[in-house]
Short mmCIF file of C-alpha atoms in Angstrom, two decimals:
data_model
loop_
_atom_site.label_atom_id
_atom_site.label_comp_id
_atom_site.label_asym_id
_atom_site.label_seq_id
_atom_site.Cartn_x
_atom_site.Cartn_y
_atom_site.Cartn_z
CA UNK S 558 11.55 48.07 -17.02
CA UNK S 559 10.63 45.15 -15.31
CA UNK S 560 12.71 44.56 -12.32
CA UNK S 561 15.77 41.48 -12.92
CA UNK S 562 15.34 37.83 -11.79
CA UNK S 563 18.07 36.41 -9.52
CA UNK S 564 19.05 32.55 -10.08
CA UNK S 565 19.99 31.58 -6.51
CA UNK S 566 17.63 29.84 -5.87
CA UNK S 567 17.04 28.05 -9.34
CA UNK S 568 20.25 26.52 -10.01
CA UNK S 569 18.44 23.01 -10.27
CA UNK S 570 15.86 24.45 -13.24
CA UNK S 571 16.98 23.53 -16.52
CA UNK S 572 15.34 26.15 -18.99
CA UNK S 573 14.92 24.63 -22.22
CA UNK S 574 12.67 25.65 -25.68
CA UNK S 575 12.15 24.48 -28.79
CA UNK S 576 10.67 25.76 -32.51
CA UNK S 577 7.42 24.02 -33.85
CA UNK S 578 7.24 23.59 -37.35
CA UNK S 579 5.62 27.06 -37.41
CA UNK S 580 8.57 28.78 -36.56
CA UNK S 581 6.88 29.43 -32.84
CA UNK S 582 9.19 29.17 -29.71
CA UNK S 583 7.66 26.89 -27.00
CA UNK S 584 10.08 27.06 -23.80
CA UNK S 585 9.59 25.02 -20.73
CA UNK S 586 11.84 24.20 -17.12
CA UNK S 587 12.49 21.17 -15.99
CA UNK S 588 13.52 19.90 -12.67
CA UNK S 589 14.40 16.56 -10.50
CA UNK S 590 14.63 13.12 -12.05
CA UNK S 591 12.67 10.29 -11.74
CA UNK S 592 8.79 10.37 -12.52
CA UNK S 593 7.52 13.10 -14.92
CA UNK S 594 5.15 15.05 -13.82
CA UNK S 595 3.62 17.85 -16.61
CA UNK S 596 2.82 20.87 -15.04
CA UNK S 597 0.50 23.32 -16.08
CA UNK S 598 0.41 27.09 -14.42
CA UNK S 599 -2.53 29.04 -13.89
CA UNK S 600 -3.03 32.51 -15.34
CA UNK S 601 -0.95 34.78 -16.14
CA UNK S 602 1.81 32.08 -15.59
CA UNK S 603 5.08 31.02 -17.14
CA UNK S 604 7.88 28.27 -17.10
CA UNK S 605 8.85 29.66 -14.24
CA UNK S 606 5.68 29.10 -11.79
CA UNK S 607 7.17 26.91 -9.73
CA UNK S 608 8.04 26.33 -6.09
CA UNK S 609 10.62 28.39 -4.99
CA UNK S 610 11.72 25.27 -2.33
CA UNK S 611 11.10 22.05 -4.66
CA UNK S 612 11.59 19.85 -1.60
CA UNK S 613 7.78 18.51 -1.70
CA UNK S 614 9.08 17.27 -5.74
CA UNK S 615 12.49 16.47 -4.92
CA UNK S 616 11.06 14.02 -1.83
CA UNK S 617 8.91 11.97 -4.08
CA UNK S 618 11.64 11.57 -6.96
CA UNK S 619 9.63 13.64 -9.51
CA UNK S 620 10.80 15.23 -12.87
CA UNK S 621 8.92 18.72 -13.21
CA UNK S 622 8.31 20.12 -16.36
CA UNK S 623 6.52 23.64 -16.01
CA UNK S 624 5.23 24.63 -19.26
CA UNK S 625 4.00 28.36 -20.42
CA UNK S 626 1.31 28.90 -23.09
CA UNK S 627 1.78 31.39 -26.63
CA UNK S 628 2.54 34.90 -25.71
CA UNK S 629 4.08 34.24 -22.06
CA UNK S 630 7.67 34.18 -21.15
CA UNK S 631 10.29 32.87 -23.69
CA UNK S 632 6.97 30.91 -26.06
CA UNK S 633 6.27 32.96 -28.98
CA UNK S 634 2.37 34.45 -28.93
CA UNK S 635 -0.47 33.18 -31.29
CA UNK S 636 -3.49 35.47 -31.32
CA UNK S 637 -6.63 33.90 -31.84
CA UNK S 638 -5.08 30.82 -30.26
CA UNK S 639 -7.93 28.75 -28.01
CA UNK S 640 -6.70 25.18 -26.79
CA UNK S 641 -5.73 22.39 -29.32
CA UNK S 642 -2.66 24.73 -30.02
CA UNK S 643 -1.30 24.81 -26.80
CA UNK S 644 -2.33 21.00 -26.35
CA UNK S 645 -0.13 20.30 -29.71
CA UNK S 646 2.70 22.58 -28.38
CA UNK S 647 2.65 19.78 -24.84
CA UNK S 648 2.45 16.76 -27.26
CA UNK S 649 5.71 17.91 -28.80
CA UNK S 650 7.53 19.04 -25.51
CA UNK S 651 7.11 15.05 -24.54
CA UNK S 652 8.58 14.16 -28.05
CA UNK S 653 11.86 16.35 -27.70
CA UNK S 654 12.01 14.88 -24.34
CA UNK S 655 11.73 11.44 -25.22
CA UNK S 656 8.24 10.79 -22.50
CA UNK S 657 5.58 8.79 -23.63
CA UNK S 658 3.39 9.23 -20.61
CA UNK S 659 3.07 11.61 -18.04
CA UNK S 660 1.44 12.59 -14.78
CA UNK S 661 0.02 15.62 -15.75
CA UNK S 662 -1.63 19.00 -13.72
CA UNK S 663 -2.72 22.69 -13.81
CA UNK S 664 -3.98 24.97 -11.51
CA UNK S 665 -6.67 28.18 -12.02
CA UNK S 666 -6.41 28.72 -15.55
CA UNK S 667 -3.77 25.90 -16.28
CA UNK S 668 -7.44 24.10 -15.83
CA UNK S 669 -9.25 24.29 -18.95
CA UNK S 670 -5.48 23.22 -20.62
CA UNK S 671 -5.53 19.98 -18.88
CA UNK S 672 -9.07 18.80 -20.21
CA UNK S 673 -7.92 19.71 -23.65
CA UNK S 674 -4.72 18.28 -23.67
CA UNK S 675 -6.10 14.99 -21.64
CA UNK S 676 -8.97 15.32 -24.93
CA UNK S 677 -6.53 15.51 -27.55
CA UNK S 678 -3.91 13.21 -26.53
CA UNK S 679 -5.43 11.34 -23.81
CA UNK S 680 -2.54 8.19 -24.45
CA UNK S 681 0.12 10.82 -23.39
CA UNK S 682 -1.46 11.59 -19.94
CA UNK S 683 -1.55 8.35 -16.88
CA UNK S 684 -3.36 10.44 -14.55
CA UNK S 685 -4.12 14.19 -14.45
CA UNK S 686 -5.23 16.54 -11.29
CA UNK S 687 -6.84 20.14 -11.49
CA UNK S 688 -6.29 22.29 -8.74
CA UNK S 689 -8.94 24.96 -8.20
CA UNK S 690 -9.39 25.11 -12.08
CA UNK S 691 -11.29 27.84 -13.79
CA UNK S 692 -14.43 26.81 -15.57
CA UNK S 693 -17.42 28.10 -18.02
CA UNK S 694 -19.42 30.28 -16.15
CA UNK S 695 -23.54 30.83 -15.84
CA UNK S 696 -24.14 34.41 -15.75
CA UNK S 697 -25.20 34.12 -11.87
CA UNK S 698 -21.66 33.28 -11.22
CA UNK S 699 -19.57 36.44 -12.81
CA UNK S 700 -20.09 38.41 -9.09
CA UNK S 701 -18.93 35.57 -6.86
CA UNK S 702 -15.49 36.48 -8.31
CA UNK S 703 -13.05 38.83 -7.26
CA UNK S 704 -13.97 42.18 -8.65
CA UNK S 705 -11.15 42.42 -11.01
CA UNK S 706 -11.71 38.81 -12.74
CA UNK S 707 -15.64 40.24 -12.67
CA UNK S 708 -15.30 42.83 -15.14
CA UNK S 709 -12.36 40.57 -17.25
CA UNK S 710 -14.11 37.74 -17.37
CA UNK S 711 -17.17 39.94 -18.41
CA UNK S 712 -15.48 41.54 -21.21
CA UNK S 713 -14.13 38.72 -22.46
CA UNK S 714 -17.13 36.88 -22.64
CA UNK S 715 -18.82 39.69 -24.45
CA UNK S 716 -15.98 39.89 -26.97
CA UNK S 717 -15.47 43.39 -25.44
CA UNK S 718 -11.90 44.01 -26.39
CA UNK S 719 -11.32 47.31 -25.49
CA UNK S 720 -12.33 46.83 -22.10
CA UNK S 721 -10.54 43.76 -21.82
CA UNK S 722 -7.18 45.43 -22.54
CA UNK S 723 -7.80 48.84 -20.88
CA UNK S 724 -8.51 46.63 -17.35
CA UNK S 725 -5.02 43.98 -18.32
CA UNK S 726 -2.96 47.29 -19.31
CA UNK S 727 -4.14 49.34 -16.26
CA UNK S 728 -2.59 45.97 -14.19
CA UNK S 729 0.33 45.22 -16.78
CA UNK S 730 1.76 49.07 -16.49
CA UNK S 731 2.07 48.51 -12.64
CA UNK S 732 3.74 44.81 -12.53
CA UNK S 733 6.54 46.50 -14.57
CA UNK S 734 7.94 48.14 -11.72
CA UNK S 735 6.10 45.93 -8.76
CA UNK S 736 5.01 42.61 -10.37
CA UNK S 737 3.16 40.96 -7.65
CA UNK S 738 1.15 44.72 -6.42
CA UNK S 739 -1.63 43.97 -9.17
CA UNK S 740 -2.52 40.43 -7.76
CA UNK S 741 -2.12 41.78 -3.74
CA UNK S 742 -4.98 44.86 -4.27
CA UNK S 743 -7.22 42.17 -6.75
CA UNK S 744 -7.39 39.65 -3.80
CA UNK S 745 -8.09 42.25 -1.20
CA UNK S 746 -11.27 40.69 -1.04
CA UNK S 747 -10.43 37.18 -1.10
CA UNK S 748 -10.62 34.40 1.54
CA UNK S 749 -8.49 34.80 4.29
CA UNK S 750 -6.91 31.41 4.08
CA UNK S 751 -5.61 33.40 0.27
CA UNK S 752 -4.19 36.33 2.13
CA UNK S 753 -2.94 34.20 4.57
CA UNK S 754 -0.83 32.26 1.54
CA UNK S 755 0.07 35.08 -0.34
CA UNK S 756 1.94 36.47 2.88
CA UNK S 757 4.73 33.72 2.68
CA UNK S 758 7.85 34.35 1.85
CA UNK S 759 8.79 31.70 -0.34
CA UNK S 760 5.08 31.81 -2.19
CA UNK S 761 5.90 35.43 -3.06
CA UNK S 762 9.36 34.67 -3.99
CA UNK S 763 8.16 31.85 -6.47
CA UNK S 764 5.00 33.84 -7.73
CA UNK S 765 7.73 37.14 -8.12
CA UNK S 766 9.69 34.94 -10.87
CA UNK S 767 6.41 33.39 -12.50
CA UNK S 768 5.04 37.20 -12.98
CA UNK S 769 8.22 38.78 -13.81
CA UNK S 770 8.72 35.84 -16.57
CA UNK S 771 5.71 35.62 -17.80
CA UNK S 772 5.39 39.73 -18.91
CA UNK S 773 8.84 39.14 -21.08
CA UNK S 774 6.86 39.80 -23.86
CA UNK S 775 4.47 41.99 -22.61
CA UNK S 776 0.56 41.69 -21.71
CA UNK S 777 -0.71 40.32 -25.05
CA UNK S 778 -0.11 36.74 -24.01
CA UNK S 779 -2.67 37.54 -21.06
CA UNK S 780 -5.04 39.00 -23.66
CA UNK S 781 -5.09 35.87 -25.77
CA UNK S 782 -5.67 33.73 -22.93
CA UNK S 783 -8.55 35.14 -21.34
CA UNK S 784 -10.34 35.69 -24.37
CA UNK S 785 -10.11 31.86 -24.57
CA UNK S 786 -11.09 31.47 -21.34
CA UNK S 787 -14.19 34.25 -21.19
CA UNK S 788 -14.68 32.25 -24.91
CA UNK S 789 -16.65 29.11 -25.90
CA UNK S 790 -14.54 25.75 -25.32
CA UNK S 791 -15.48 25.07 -29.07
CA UNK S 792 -12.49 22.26 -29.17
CA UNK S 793 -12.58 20.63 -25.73
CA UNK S 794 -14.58 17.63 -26.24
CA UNK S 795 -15.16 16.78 -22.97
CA UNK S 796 -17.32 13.53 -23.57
CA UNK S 797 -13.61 12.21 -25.62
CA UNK S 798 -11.98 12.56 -22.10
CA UNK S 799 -11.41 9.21 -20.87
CA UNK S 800 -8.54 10.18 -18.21
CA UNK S 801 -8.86 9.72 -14.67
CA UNK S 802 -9.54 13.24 -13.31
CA UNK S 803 -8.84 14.34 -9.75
CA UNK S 804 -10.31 18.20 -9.37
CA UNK S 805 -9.72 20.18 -6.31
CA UNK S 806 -11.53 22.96 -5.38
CA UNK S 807 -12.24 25.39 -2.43
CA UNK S 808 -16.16 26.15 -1.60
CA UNK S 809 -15.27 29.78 -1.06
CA UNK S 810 -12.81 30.26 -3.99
CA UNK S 811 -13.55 33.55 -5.03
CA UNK S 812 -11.36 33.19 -8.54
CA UNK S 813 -13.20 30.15 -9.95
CA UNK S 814 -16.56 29.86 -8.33
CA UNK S 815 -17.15 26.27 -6.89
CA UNK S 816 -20.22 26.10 -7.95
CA UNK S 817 -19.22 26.30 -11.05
CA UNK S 818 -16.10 23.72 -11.23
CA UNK S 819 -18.56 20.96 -9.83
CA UNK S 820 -21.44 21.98 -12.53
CA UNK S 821 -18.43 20.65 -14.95
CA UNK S 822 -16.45 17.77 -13.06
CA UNK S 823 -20.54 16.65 -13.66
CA UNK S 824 -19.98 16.48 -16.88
CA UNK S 825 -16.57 14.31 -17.04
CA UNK S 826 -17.53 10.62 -16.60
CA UNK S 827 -13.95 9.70 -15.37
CA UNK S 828 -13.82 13.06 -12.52
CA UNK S 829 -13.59 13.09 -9.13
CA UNK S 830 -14.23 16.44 -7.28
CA UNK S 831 -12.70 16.59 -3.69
CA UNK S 832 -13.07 19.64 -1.54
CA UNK S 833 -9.94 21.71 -0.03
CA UNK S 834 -10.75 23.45 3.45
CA UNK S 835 -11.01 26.79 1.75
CA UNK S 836 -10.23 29.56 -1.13
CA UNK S 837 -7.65 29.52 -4.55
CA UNK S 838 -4.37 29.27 -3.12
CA UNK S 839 -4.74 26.48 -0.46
CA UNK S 840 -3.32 24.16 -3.64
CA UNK S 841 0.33 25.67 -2.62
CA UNK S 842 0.13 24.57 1.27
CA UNK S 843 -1.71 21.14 0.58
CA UNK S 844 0.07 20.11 -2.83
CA UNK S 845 2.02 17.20 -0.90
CA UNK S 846 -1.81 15.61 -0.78
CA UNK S 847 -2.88 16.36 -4.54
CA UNK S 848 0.53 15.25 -5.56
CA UNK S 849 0.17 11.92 -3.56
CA UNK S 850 -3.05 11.73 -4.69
CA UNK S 851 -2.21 11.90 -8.19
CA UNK S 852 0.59 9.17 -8.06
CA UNK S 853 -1.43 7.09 -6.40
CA UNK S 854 -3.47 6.82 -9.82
CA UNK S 855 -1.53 4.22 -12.00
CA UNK S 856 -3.63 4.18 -15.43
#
């Protein structure tokens, strides 16, 4: 079984779903009050990949609302799904909740879900960031990964199934009983400035929560998502993306290969790519910047 989540520290997290017209579950926390911020987590992620101390979001007066795609946490799975789904699913969280507009962000694979839901609904979004977002890969740029996203990205670019769920159920079978051991031994080899984050306490204590939620249902949410990932972006238009686009990336992020993420912010006429000092998880020491940043874009 995978190990209980204690609440101490979320007492301020409002956990809150609703069903689509499908019957699907989409669930969501929210946090803070003033200016909504959307938040998008990377992959796997849930509702609850948030901070563990929300004082950077409580400073600037924010309302946080932390979604989680099909198959993750509480938000019932859709196989097959790719990214106007999930895109729909945000439209109608900001109708429940009565928003119009929003900041909006994602990190890693939260990425590719902020270009389609900035394509699909771009009069929902003011401003949107992407922190160290995955994008489409040339096939030079498969081994500048981590070795673990090598061979999943691989298989699910090939539409090799079976390999894609032998190498998520090898990792899934161990986060049952110690969630966060499958992401320590797949960054052995990252930068040290990401060994150097994921040795915080309150990083581990937030990304604990975020894995432990986001397995509820088991590891075929995971599946789904990076088969859309390792898939073509058939319905991200990204010439219909008129939003003002912040991207941060590290030059030696070996998760999403920089290259890469600045082959695409060349493709979005309203980007911006700035550089962080180093590899995927600087986002969580410098997010007072990106956030600032972000606000500081009015339309």
């Amino acid at each position: 079984m995978i190990p209980a989540m204690t609440d101490d520290l979320y007492a301020d997290v409002l956990d809150e779903q609703l069903t689509r017209s499908d019957g699907r579950t989409v669930a969501w926390t929210r946090t803070g009050t003033g200016t909504p911020v959307l938040r998008l987590p990377g992959t796997p992620g849930s509702r609850w990949s948030i901070r563990a101390d929300r004082a950077l979001w409580n400073d600037r007066g924010l309302e946080v609302i932390t979604t989680e795609r099909p198959g993750f946490g509480d938000s019932s799975r859709l196989p097959g799904r790719k990214y106007k789904e999930h895109s729909d699913d945000l439209a109608a969280i900001l109708d429940h909740l009565g928003l119009d507009r929003v900041y909006l962000t994602g990190g890693s694979g939260g990425g590719p879900h902020v270009l389609a839901f900035a394509a699909h609904h771009p009069d929902r979004v003011i401003a949107a960031t992407i922190a160290v977002g995955f994008p489409q890969l040339n096939d030079d740029e498969y081994d500048q990964m981590i070795p673990f996203n090598t061979k999943a990205f691989r298989a699910a670019r090939d539409g090799d199934e079976a390999t894609l769920r032998e190498l998520l159920g090898g990792a899934y079978e161990v986060v049952k009983t110690a969630p966060l051991a499958p992401l320590d031994a797949a960054m052995a080899t990252a930068p040290a400035s990401d060994l150097a984050v994921m040795s915080d306490p309150a990083w581990r204590a937030g990304q604990e929560r975020a894995t432990v939620a986001a397995f509820a249902q088991g590891m075929d949410g995971w599946y789904d998502e990076m088969l859309a990932m390792g898939g073509e972006w058939t319905d991200i238009d990204l010439a219909a993306i008129t939003t003002s686009i912040t991207w941060w990336h590290g030059p030696t992020d070996r998760n999403c290969p920089y290259a890469a993420a600045e082959r695409l912010v060349d493709k979005l006429p309203t980007a911006t790519l700035r550089t962080l000092g180093a590899g995927h998880f600087e986002p969580f020491m410098r997010e007072g910047d990106i956030l600032d940043e972000l606000l500081s874009r009015k339309s």
